[in-house]
mmCIF file with all atom_site columns, C-alpha atoms in Angstrom:
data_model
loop_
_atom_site.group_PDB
_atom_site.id
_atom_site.type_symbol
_atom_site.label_atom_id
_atom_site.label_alt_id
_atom_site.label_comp_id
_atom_site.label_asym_id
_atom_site.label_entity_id
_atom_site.label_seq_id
_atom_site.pdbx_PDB_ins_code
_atom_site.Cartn_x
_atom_site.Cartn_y
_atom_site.Cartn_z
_atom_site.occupancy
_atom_site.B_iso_or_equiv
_atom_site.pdbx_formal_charge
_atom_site.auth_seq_id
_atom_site.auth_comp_id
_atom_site.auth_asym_id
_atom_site.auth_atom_id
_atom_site.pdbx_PDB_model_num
ATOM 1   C CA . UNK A 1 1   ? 33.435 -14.493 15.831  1.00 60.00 ? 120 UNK A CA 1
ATOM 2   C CA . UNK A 1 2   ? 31.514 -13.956 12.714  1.00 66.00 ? 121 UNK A CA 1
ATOM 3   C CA . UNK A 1 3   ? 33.585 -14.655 9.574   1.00 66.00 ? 122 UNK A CA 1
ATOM 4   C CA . UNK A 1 4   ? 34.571 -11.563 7.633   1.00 68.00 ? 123 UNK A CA 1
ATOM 5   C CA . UNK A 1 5   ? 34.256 -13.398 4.172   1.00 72.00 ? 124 UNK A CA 1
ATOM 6   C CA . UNK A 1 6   ? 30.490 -12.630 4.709   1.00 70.00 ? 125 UNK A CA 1
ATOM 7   C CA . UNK A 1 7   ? 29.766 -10.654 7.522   1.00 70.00 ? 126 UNK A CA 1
ATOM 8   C CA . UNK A 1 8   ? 30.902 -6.818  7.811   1.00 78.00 ? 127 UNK A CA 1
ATOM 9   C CA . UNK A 1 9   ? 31.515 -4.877  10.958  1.00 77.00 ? 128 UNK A CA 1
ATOM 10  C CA . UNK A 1 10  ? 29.867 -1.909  11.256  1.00 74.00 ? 129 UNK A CA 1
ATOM 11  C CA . UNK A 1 11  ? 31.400 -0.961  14.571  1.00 77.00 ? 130 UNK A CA 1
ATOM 12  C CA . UNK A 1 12  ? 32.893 0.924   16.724  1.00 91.00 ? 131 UNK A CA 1
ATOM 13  C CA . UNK A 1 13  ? 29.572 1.507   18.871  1.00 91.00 ? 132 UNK A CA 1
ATOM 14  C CA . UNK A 1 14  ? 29.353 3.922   22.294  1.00 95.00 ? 133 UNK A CA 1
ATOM 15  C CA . UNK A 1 15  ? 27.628 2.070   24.711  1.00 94.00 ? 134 UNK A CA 1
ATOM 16  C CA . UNK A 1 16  ? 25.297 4.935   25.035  1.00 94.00 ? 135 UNK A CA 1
ATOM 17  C CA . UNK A 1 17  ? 23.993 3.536   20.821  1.00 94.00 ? 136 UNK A CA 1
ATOM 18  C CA . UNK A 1 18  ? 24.581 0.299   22.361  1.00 95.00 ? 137 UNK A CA 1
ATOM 19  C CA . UNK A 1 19  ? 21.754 1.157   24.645  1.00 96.00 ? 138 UNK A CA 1
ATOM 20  C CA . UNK A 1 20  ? 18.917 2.788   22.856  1.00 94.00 ? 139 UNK A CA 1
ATOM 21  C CA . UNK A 1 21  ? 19.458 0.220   20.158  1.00 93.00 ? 140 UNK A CA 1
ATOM 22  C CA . UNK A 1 22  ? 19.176 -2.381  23.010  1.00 94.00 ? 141 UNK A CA 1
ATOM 23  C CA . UNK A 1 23  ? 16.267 -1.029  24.930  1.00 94.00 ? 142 UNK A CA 1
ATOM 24  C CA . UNK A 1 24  ? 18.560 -1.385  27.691  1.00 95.00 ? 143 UNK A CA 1
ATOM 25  C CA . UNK A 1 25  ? 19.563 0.808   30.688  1.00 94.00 ? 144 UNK A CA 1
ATOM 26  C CA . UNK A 1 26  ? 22.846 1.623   31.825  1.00 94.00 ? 145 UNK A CA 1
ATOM 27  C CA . UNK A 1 27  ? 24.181 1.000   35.046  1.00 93.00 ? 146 UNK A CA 1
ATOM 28  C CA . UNK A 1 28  ? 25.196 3.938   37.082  1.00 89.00 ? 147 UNK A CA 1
ATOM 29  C CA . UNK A 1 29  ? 29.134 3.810   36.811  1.00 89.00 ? 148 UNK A CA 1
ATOM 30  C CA . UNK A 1 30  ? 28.405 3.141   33.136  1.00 91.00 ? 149 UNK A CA 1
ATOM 31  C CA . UNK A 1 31  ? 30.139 5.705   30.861  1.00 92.00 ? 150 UNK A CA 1
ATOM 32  C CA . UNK A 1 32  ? 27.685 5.829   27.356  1.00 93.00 ? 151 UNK A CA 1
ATOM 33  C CA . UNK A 1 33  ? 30.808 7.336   25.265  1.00 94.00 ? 152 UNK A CA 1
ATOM 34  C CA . UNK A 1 34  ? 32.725 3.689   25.228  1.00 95.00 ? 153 UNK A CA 1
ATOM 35  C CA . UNK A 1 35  ? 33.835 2.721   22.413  1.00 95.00 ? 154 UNK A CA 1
ATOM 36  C CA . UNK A 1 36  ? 33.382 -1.090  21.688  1.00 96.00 ? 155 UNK A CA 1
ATOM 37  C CA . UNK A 1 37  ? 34.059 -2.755  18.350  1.00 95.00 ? 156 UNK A CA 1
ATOM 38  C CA . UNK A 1 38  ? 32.558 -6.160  18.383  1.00 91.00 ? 157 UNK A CA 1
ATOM 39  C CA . UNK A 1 39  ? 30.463 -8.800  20.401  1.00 92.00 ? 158 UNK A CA 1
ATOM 40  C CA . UNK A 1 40  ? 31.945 -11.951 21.759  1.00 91.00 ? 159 UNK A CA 1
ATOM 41  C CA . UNK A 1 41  ? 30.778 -14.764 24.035  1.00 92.00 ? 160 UNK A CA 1
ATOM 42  C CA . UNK A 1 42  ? 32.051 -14.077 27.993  1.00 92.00 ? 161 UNK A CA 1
ATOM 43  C CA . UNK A 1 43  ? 35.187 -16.139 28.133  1.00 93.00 ? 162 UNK A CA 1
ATOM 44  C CA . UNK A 1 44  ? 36.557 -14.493 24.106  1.00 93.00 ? 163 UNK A CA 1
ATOM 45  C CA . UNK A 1 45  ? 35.907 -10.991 25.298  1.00 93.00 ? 164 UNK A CA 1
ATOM 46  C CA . UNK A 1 46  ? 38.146 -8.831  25.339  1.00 94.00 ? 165 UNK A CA 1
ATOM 47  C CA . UNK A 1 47  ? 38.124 -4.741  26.561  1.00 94.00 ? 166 UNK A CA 1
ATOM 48  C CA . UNK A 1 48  ? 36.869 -3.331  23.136  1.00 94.00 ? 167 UNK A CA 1
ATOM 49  C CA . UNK A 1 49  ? 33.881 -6.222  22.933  1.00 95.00 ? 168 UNK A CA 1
ATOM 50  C CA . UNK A 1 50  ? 30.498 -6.641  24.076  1.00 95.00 ? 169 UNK A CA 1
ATOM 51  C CA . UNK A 1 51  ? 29.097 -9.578  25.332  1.00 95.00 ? 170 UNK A CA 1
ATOM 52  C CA . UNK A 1 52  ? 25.929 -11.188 27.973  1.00 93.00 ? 171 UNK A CA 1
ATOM 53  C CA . UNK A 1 53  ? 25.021 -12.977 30.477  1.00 91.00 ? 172 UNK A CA 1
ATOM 54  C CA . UNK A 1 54  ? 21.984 -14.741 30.494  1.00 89.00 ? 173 UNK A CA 1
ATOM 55  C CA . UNK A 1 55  ? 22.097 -17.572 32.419  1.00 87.00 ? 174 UNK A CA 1
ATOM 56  C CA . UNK A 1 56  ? 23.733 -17.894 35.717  1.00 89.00 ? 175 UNK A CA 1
ATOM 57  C CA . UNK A 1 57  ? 25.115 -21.331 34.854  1.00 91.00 ? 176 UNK A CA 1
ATOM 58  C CA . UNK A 1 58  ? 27.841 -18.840 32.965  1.00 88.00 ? 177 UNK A CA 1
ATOM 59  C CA . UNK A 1 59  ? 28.715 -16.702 36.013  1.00 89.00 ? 178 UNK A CA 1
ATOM 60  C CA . UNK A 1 60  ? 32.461 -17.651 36.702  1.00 91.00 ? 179 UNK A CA 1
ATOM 61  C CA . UNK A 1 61  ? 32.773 -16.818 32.982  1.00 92.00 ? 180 UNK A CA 1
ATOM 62  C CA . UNK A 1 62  ? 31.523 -13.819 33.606  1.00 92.00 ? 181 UNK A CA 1
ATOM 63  C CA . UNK A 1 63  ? 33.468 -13.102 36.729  1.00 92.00 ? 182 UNK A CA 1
ATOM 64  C CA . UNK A 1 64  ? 36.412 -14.034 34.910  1.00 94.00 ? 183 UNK A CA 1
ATOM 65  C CA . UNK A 1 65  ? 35.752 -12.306 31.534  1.00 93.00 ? 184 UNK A CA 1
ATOM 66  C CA . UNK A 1 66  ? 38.193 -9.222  29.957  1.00 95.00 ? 185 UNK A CA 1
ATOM 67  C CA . UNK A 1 67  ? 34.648 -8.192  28.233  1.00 95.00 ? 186 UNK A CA 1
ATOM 68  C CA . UNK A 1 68  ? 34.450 -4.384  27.978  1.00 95.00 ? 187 UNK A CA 1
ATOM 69  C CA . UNK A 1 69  ? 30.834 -4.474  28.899  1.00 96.00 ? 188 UNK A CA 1
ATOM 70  C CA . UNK A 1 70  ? 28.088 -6.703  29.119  1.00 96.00 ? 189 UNK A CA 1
ATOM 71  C CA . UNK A 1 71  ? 24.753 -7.125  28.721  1.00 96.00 ? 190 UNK A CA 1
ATOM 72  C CA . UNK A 1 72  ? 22.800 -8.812  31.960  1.00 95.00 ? 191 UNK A CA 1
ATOM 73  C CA . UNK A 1 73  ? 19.991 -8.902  33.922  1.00 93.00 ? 192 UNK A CA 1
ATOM 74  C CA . UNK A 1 74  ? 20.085 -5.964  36.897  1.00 93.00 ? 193 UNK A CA 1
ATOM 75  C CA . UNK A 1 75  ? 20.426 -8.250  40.078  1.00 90.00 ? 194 UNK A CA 1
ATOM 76  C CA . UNK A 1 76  ? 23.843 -9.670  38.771  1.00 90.00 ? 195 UNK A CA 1
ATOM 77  C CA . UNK A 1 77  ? 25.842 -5.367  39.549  1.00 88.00 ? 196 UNK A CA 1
ATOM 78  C CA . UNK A 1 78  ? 26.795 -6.771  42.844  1.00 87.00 ? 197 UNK A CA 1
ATOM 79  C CA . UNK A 1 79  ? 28.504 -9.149  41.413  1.00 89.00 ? 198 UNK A CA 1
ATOM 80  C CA . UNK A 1 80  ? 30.175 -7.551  38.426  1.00 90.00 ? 199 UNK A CA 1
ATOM 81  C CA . UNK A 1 81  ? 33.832 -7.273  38.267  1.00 90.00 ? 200 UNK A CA 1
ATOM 82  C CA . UNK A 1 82  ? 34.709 -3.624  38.305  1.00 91.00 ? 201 UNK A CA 1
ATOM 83  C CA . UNK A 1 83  ? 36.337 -3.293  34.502  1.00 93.00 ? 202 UNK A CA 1
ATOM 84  C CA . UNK A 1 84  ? 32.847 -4.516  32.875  1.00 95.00 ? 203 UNK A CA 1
ATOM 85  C CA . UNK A 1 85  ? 30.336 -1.568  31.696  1.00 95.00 ? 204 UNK A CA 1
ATOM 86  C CA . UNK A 1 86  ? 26.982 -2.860  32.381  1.00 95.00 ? 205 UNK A CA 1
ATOM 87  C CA . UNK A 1 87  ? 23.530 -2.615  29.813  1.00 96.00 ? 206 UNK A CA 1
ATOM 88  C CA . UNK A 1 88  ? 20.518 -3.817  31.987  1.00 96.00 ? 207 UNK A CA 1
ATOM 89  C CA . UNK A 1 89  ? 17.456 -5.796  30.914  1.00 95.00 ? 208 UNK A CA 1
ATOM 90  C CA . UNK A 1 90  ? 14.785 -8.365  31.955  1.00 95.00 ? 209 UNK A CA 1
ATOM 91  C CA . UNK A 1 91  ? 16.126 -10.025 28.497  1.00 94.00 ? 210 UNK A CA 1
ATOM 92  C CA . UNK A 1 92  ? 19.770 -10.423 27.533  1.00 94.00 ? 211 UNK A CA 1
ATOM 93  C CA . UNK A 1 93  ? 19.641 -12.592 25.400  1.00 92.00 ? 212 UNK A CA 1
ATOM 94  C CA . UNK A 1 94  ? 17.343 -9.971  22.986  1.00 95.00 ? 213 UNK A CA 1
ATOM 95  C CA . UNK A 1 95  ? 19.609 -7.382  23.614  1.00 95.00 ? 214 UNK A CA 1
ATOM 96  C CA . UNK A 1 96  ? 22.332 -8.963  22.835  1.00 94.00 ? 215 UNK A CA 1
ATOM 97  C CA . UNK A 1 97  ? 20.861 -10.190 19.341  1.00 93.00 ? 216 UNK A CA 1
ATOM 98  C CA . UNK A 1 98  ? 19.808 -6.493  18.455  1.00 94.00 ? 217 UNK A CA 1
ATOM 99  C CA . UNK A 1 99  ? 23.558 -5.724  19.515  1.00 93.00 ? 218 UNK A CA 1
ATOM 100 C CA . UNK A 1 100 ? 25.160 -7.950  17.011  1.00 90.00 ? 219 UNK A CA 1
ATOM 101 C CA . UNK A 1 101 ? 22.664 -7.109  14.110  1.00 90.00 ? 220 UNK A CA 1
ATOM 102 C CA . UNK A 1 102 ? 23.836 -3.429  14.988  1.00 91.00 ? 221 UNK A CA 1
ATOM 103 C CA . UNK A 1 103 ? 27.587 -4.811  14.217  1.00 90.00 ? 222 UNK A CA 1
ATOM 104 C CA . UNK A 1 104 ? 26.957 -7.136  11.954  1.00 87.00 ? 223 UNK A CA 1
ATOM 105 C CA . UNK A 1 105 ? 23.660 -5.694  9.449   1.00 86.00 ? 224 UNK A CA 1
ATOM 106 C CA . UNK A 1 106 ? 22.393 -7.448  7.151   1.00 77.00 ? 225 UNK A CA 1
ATOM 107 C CA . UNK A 1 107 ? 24.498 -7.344  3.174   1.00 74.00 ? 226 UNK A CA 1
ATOM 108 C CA . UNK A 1 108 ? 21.590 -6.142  1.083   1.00 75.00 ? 227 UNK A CA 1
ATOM 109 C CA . UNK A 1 109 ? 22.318 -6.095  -2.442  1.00 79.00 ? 228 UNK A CA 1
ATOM 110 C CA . UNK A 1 110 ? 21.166 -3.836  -5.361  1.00 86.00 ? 229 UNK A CA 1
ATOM 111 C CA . UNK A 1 111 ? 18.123 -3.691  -6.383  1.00 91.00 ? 230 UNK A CA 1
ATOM 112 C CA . UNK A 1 112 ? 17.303 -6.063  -9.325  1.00 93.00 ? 231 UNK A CA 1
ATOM 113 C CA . UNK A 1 113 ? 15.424 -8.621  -10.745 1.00 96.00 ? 232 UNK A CA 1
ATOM 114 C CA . UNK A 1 114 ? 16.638 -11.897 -12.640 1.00 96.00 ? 233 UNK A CA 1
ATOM 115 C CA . UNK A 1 115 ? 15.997 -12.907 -15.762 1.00 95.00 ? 234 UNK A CA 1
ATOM 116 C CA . UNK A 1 116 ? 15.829 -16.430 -14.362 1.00 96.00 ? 235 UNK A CA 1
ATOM 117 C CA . UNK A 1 117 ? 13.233 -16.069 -12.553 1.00 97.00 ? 236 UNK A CA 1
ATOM 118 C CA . UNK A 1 118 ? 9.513  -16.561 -13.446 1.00 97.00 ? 237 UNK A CA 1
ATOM 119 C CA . UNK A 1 119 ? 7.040  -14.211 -12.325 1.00 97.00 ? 238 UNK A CA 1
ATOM 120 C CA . UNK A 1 120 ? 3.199  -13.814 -13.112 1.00 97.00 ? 239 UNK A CA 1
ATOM 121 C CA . UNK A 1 121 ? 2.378  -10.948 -15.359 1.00 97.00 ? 240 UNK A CA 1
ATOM 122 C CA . UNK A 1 122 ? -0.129 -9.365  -12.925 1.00 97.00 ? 241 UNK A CA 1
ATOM 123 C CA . UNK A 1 123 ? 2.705  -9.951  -9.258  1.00 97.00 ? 242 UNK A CA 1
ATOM 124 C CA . UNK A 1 124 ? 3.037  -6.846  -8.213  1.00 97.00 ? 243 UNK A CA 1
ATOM 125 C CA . UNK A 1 125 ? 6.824  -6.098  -7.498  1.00 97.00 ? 244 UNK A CA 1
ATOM 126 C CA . UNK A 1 126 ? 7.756  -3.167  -4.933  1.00 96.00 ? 245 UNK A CA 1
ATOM 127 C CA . UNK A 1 127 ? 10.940 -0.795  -5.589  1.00 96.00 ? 246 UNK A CA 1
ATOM 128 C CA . UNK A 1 128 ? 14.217 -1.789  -5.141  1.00 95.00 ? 247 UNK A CA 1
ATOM 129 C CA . UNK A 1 129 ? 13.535 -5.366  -5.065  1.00 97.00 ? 248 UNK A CA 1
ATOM 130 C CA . UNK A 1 130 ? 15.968 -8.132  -5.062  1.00 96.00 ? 249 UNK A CA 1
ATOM 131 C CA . UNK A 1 131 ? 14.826 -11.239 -7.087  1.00 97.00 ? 250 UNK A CA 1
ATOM 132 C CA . UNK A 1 132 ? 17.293 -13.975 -7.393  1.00 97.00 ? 251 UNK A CA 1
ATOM 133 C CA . UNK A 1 133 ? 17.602 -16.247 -10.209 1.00 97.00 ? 252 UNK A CA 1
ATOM 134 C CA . UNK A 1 134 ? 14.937 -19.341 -9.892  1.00 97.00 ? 253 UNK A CA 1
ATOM 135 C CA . UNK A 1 135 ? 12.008 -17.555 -7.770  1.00 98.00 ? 254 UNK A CA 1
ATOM 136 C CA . UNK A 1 136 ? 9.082  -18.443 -8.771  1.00 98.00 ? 255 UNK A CA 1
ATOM 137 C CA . UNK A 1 137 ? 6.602  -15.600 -8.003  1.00 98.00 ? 256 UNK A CA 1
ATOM 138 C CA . UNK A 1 138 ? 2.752  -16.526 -8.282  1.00 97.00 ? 257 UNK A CA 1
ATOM 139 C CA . UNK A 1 139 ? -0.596 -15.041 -9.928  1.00 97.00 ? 258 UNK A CA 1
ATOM 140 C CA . UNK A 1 140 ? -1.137 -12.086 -7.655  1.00 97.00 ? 259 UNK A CA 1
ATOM 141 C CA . UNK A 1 141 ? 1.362  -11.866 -5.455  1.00 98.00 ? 260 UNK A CA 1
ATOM 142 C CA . UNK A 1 142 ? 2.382  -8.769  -4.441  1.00 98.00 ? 261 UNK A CA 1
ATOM 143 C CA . UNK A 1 143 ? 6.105  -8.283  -2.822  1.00 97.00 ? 262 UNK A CA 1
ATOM 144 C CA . UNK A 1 144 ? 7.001  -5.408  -0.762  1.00 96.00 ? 263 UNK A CA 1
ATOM 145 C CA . UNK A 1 145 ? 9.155  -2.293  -1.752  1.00 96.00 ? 264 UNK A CA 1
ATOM 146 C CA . UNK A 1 146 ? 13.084 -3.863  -0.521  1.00 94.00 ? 265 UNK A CA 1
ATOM 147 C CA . UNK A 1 147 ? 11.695 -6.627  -0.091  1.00 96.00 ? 266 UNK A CA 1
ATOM 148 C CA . UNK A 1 148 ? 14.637 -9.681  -1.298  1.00 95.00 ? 267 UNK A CA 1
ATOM 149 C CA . UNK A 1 149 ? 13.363 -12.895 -2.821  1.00 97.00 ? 268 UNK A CA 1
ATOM 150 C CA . UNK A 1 150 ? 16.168 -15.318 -2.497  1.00 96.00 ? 269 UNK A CA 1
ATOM 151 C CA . UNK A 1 151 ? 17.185 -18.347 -5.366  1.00 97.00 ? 270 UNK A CA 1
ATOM 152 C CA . UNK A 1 152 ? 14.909 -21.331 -5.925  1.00 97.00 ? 271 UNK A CA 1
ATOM 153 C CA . UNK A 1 153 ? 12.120 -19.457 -3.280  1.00 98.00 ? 272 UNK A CA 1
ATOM 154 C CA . UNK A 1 154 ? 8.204  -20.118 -4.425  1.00 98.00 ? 273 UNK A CA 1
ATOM 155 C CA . UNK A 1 155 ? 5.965  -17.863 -3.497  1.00 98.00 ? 274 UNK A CA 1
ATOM 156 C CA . UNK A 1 156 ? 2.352  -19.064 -4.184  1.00 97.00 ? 275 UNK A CA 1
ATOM 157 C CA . UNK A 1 157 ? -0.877 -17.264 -5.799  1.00 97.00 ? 276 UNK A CA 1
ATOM 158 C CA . UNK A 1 158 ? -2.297 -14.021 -3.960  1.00 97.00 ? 277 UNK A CA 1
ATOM 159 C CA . UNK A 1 159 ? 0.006  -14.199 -1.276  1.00 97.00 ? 278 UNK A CA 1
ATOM 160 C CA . UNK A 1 160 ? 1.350  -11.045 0.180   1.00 97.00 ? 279 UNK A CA 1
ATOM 161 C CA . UNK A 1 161 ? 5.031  -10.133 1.344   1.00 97.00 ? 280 UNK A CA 1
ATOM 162 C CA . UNK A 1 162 ? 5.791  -6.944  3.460   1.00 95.00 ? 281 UNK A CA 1
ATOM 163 C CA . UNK A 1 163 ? 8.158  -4.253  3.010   1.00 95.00 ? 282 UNK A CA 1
ATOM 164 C CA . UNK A 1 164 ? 11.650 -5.018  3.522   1.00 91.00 ? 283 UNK A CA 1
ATOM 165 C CA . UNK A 1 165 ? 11.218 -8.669  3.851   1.00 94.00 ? 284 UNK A CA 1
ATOM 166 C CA . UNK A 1 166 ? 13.713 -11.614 3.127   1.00 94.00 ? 285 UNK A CA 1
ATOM 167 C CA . UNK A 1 167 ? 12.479 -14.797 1.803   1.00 97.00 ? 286 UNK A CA 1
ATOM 168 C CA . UNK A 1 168 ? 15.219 -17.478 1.867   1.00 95.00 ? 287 UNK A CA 1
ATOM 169 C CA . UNK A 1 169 ? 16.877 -19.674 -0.712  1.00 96.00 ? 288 UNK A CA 1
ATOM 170 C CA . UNK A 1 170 ? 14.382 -22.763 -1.359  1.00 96.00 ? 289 UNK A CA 1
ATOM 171 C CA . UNK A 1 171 ? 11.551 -21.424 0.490   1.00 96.00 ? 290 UNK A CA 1
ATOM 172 C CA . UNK A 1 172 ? 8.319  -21.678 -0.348  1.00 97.00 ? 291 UNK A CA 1
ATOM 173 C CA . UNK A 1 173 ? 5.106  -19.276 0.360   1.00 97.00 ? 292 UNK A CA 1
ATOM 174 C CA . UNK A 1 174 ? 1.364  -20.296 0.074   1.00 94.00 ? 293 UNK A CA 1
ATOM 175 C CA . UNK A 1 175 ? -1.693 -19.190 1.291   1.00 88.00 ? 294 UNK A CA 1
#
């Protein structure tokens, strides 16, 4: 389970969310109106959780599991025990990391830009930027509007950063 000190819930999700934000289908019996309130791994699951099965090696977890529905691929419903909503995919393991980054979004912070860090007169800096104290922004560069430039991150001359991007602490960016 992710640890609250830096990662916030954003649940409850109905399966039916669960699904379009999945790309996933629901099985038949499936009601989309469930309410679940977090992801967990097969044998931690509990009613009100989500979790996957992606690999068969995992199935008497899965047959044993209290999940409240799961993400798997569509030839494992005949096996399914009857409590567990399915979400259908050729990829569960992708569907289940969209599902947790629905319950667990990224922190962004506000907007700013540090006075600690150094950044070429002519970098062009989108709105509602984020960059930390120690990035070192190049001749040229341009950054993205929301895009977040973490502490101690280089980005070299001319290069280019999307929209909405997220450069790491220590990283560095060239060419």
């Amino acid at each position: 389970m992710p640890d609250p000190r830096f990662h916030h819930n954003a649940g409850p999700r109905s399966l039916g969310d669960l699904a379009m934000i999945t790309g996933t289908v629901l099985a038949e019996d499936a009601d989309p109106g469930l309410l679940l309130k977090d992801v967990a791994p097969l044998d931690q699951a509990d009613r009100e959780d989500l979790s996957f099965l992606d690999n068969m090696r995992y199935k008497d977890q899965f047959l044993h599991s209290r999940a409240g529905a799961c993400i798997a691929l569509p030839e494992i419903q005949d096996i399914a025990p009857k409590h567990i909503s399915l979400l259908l995919t050729q990829n569960p393991y992708k569907a289940y990391a969209l599902a947790a980054s629905a319950f667990y979004p990224d922190q962004r912070p506000a907007a700013f830009i540090s006075e600690g860090a150094s950044i070429a007169p002519d970098a062009e800096i989108g709105k509602g930027c984020v960059i930390e104290y120690g990035a070192v922004i190049g001749d040229g560069v341009k950054v993205g509007t929301g895009s977040r430039i973490e502490s101690h991150a280089v980005i070299g001359s001319r290069v280019e950063i999307g929209e909405s991007c997220r450069i790491g602490a220590g990283s560095t960016i060239s060419h």
